GROMACS .gro file of C-alpha atoms in nm:
model
  222
    1MET     CA    1  11.772  15.485  27.648
    2GLU     CA    2  11.747  15.660  27.314
    3TRP     CA    3  12.043  15.795  27.116
    4VAL     CA    4  11.951  16.064  26.862
    5ILE     CA    5  12.176  16.265  26.631
    6ALA     CA    6  12.026  16.589  26.501
    7ASP     CA    7  12.015  16.611  26.123
    8ARG     CA    8  12.045  16.992  26.112
    9PRO     CA    9  12.187  17.276  26.323
   10VAL     CA   10  11.963  17.330  26.627
   11ASP     CA   11  11.882  17.679  26.754
   12TYR     CA   12  11.965  17.714  27.121
   13PRO     CA   13  11.616  17.823  27.243
   14GLU     CA   14  11.473  17.519  27.065
   15ALA     CA   15  11.718  17.294  27.248
   16LEU     CA   16  11.631  17.447  27.586
   17GLU     CA   17  11.258  17.402  27.531
   18PHE     CA   18  11.302  17.046  27.415
   19MET     CA   19  11.522  16.948  27.709
   20LYS     CA   20  11.283  17.100  27.959
   21ALA     CA   21  10.986  16.917  27.811
   22ARG     CA   22  11.165  16.585  27.771
   23ALA     CA   23  11.307  16.593  28.125
   24ALA     CA   24  10.961  16.661  28.265
   25ALA     CA   25  10.823  16.367  28.069
   26ILE     CA   26  11.103  16.141  28.196
   27ALA     CA   27  11.032  16.249  28.555
   28ARG     CA   28  10.666  16.154  28.506
   29GLY     CA   29  10.762  15.815  28.363
   30GLU     CA   30  10.621  15.907  28.021
   31ALA     CA   31  10.942  15.909  27.814
   32GLU     CA   32  11.267  15.720  27.786
   33GLU     CA   33  11.606  15.856  27.884
   34LEU     CA   34  11.778  16.029  27.594
   35VAL     CA   35  12.117  16.141  27.467
   36TRP     CA   36  12.071  16.404  27.196
   37LEU     CA   37  12.371  16.503  26.984
   38VAL     CA   38  12.354  16.843  26.815
   39GLU     CA   39  12.552  17.124  26.660
   40HIS     CA   40  12.450  17.485  26.721
   41PRO     CA   41  12.497  17.801  26.516
   42PRO     CA   42  12.768  18.025  26.671
   43LEU     CA   43  12.652  18.153  27.011
   44TYR     CA   44  12.751  18.212  27.372
   45THR     CA   45  12.571  18.077  27.676
   46ALA     CA   46  12.582  18.199  28.034
   47GLY     CA   47  12.547  17.952  28.318
   48THR     CA   48  12.421  18.023  28.667
   49SER     CA   49  12.767  18.137  28.785
   50ALA     CA   50  12.848  18.356  28.483
   51LYS     CA   51  13.005  18.697  28.548
   52ALA     CA   52  12.907  18.988  28.325
   53GLU     CA   53  13.269  19.098  28.287
   54ASP     CA   54  13.360  18.759  28.134
   55LEU     CA   55  13.146  18.836  27.828
   56LEU     CA   56  13.419  19.025  27.644
   57GLU     CA   57  13.238  19.078  27.311
   58PRO     CA   58  12.863  19.084  27.382
   59ASN     CA   59  12.774  19.180  27.025
   60ARG     CA   60  12.980  18.913  26.851
   61PHE     CA   61  12.724  18.632  26.871
   62PRO     CA   62  12.381  18.586  27.034
   63VAL     CA   63  12.405  18.532  27.410
   64PHE     CA   64  12.162  18.303  27.592
   65GLU     CA   65  12.096  18.268  27.963
   66THR     CA   66  12.072  17.904  28.062
   67GLY     CA   67  11.988  17.717  28.378
   68ARG     CA   68  12.292  17.490  28.372
   69GLY     CA   69  12.576  17.523  28.618
   70GLY     CA   70  12.898  17.695  28.520
   71GLU     CA   71  12.992  18.022  28.352
   72HIS     CA   72  13.021  18.137  27.991
   73THR     CA   73  13.088  17.900  27.706
   74TYR     CA   74  13.079  17.897  27.328
   75HIS     CA   75  12.885  17.663  27.099
   76GLY     CA   76  12.916  17.649  26.724
   77PRO     CA   77  12.982  17.444  26.411
   78GLY     CA   78  13.252  17.182  26.452
   79GLN     CA   79  13.168  17.129  26.817
   80ARG     CA   80  12.966  16.825  26.921
   81VAL     CA   81  12.720  16.904  27.197
   82ALA     CA   82  12.568  16.601  27.367
   83TYR     CA   83  12.264  16.670  27.582
   84ALA     CA   84  12.198  16.390  27.830
   85MET     CA   85  11.851  16.356  27.983
   86LEU     CA   86  11.904  16.082  28.239
   87ASP     CA   87  11.710  15.971  28.548
   88LEU     CA   88  11.946  15.990  28.845
   89THR     CA   89  11.697  15.807  29.066
   90GLN     CA   90  11.826  15.502  28.879
   91ARG     CA   91  12.189  15.613  28.910
   92GLY     CA   92  12.251  15.687  29.276
   93ARG     CA   93  12.120  16.045  29.304
   94ASP     CA   94  12.476  16.176  29.319
   95THR     CA   95  12.524  16.485  29.103
   96ARG     CA   96  12.897  16.512  29.170
   97CYS     CA   97  12.949  16.149  29.069
   98TYR     CA   98  12.740  16.210  28.756
   99VAL     CA   99  12.959  16.505  28.650
  100ARG     CA  100  13.270  16.295  28.699
  101GLY     CA  101  13.104  16.026  28.491
  102LEU     CA  102  13.050  16.274  28.207
  103GLU     CA  103  13.416  16.376  28.220
  104SER     CA  104  13.524  16.011  28.216
  105TRP     CA  105  13.292  15.948  27.920
  106VAL     CA  106  13.469  16.217  27.716
  107ILE     CA  107  13.813  16.099  27.827
  108ASP     CA  108  13.732  15.745  27.711
  109ALA     CA  109  13.607  15.875  27.374
  110LEU     CA  110  13.918  16.090  27.319
  111ALA     CA  111  14.140  15.787  27.372
  112ASN     CA  112  14.011  15.653  27.040
  113PHE     CA  113  14.199  15.938  26.871
  114ASN     CA  114  14.522  15.903  27.070
  115VAL     CA  115  14.438  16.205  27.285
  116ASP     CA  116  14.498  16.182  27.659
  117GLY     CA  117  14.217  16.374  27.825
  118GLU     CA  118  14.230  16.439  28.197
  119SER     CA  119  14.003  16.576  28.469
  120ARG     CA  120  14.115  16.837  28.721
  121ASP     CA  121  14.004  16.902  29.078
  122GLY     CA  122  13.837  17.242  29.093
  123ARG     CA  123  13.815  17.275  28.712
  124ILE     CA  124  13.517  17.098  28.560
  125GLY     CA  125  13.567  16.972  28.206
  126VAL     CA  126  13.829  16.772  28.020
  127TRP     CA  127  14.185  16.895  27.974
  128VAL     CA  128  14.487  16.797  27.766
  129LYS     CA  129  14.852  16.879  27.820
  130GLN     CA  130  14.965  17.129  27.558
  131PRO     CA  131  15.319  17.259  27.611
  132GLY     CA  132  15.370  17.612  27.489
  133ARG     CA  133  15.011  17.714  27.558
  134PRO     CA  134  14.904  17.920  27.862
  135GLY     CA  135  14.939  17.705  28.173
  136GLY     CA  136  15.080  17.418  27.968
  137GLU     CA  137  14.737  17.267  27.909
  138SER     CA  138  14.409  17.344  27.736
  139LYS     CA  139  14.043  17.259  27.768
  140ILE     CA  140  13.904  17.033  27.498
  141ALA     CA  141  13.557  16.968  27.639
  142ALA     CA  142  13.317  17.157  27.864
  143VAL     CA  143  13.070  17.000  28.107
  144GLY     CA  144  12.762  17.175  28.242
  145VAL     CA  145  12.451  17.017  28.391
  146ARG     CA  146  12.118  17.095  28.547
  147VAL     CA  147  11.925  16.849  28.763
  148SER     CA  148  11.554  16.887  28.832
  149ARG     CA  149  11.346  16.619  29.003
  150TRP     CA  150  11.659  16.405  28.967
  151VAL     CA  151  11.647  16.421  28.587
  152THR     CA  152  11.947  16.575  28.414
  153THR     CA  153  11.963  16.821  28.126
  154HIS     CA  154  12.252  16.985  27.936
  155GLY     CA  155  12.570  16.777  27.924
  156ILE     CA  156  12.901  16.799  27.739
  157ALA     CA  157  13.052  16.996  27.450
  158ILE     CA  158  13.360  16.848  27.283
  159ASN     CA  159  13.569  17.053  27.042
  160VAL     CA  160  13.615  16.847  26.727
  161SER     CA  161  13.702  17.119  26.472
  162PRO     CA  162  13.538  17.450  26.571
  163ASP     CA  163  13.682  17.794  26.493
  164LEU     CA  164  13.876  17.841  26.815
  165SER     CA  165  13.900  18.218  26.759
  166HIS     CA  166  13.531  18.237  26.853
  167PHE     CA  167  13.623  18.160  27.214
  168ALA     CA  168  13.798  18.499  27.230
  169GLY     CA  169  13.466  18.674  27.287
  170ILE     CA  170  13.437  18.527  27.637
  171VAL     CA  171  13.647  18.411  27.927
  172PRO     CA  172  13.567  18.041  27.880
  173CYS     CA  173  13.424  17.901  28.202
  174GLY     CA  174  13.577  18.200  28.384
  175ILE     CA  175  13.929  18.060  28.348
  176THR     CA  176  14.205  18.284  28.214
  177GLU     CA  177  14.512  18.078  28.304
  178TYR     CA  178  14.463  17.811  28.036
  179GLY     CA  179  14.371  17.787  27.671
  180VAL     CA  180  14.109  17.610  27.461
  181THR     CA  181  14.191  17.340  27.208
  182SER     CA  182  14.025  17.088  26.975
  183LEU     CA  183  14.099  16.755  26.815
  184GLU     CA  184  14.191  16.941  26.497
  185ASP     CA  185  14.420  17.178  26.689
  186LEU     CA  186  14.595  16.873  26.832
  187GLY     CA  187  14.656  16.737  26.483
  188GLN     CA  188  14.374  16.481  26.488
  189ILE     CA  189  14.151  16.518  26.182
  190VAL     CA  190  13.828  16.356  26.296
  191SER     CA  191  13.490  16.374  26.125
  192MET     CA  192  13.181  16.443  26.332
  193SER     CA  193  13.048  16.096  26.252
  194GLU     CA  194  13.373  15.939  26.377
  195ALA     CA  195  13.346  16.143  26.697
  196ASP     CA  196  12.985  16.030  26.738
  197ILE     CA  197  13.080  15.663  26.705
  198ALA     CA  198  13.348  15.700  26.972
  199LEU     CA  199  13.114  15.893  27.201
  200ARG     CA  200  12.840  15.632  27.177
  201ALA     CA  201  13.071  15.338  27.245
  202ALA     CA  202  13.228  15.514  27.544
  203PHE     CA  203  12.887  15.622  27.677
  204GLU     CA  204  12.747  15.270  27.665
  205ARG     CA  205  13.041  15.132  27.860
  206ARG     CA  206  12.971  15.374  28.145
  207PHE     CA  207  12.597  15.437  28.139
  208GLY     CA  208  12.438  15.139  27.966
  209PRO     CA  209  12.304  15.040  27.623
  210THR     CA  210  12.137  15.284  27.387
  211VAL     CA  211  11.891  15.247  27.101
  212ALA     CA  212  11.942  15.463  26.794
  213ALA     CA  213  11.636  15.670  26.700
  214LEU     CA  214  11.564  15.923  26.428
  215PRO     CA  215  11.528  16.294  26.513
  216GLU     CA  216  11.158  16.295  26.419
  217SER     CA  217  11.095  16.037  26.693
  218LEU     CA  218  11.174  16.284  26.970
  219VAL     CA  219  10.897  16.333  27.224
  220THR     CA  220  10.861  16.701  27.317
  221ALA     CA  221  10.524  16.718  27.487
  222ALA     CA  222  10.545  16.878  27.832
   0.00000   0.00000   0.00000
């Protein structure tokens, strides 16, 4: 499968259109599986379970409706978003297992930076213990997926060094009892390229080998 790192910030509508087209091509057997790593300009997204009242500051950043599962989340500079377009017909056709696999992927990558990420029953994403914060733990990575014709879109968003104050405009993932954190907030100064290296190594251990490709190689034809 291909592994592509965007060389510029990617507008969210552009990402949605690309994922839709690429997933359709994968389903038809006309394109390879792909993991696409991007950063977005500051924005909020609303998943299929999003509640209007959880958008606390609707005029703060652009808000985009998206077909992924989950509620509201924030994307912006300093956050690595990894969109995974994978064919689940080759991976057991088990969406729940796939989501757990994404969480485990992030947990494995975080271990490279001496951060103990954990999953939680009933709370999708990756969490770290953080005494003194609400609930004693915080979310460091969000997971949201969509599956169509057994091909996945969307994926994970890991907080490397974003402006955490931007999460105040929403109730992240509809959860008020816990906070949001980042590698930087935990005292780990990690560059985006270092995070990418850890993410790729951890991904390959769980999902199989990847081939690096340049952004201009992306196939977008529907």
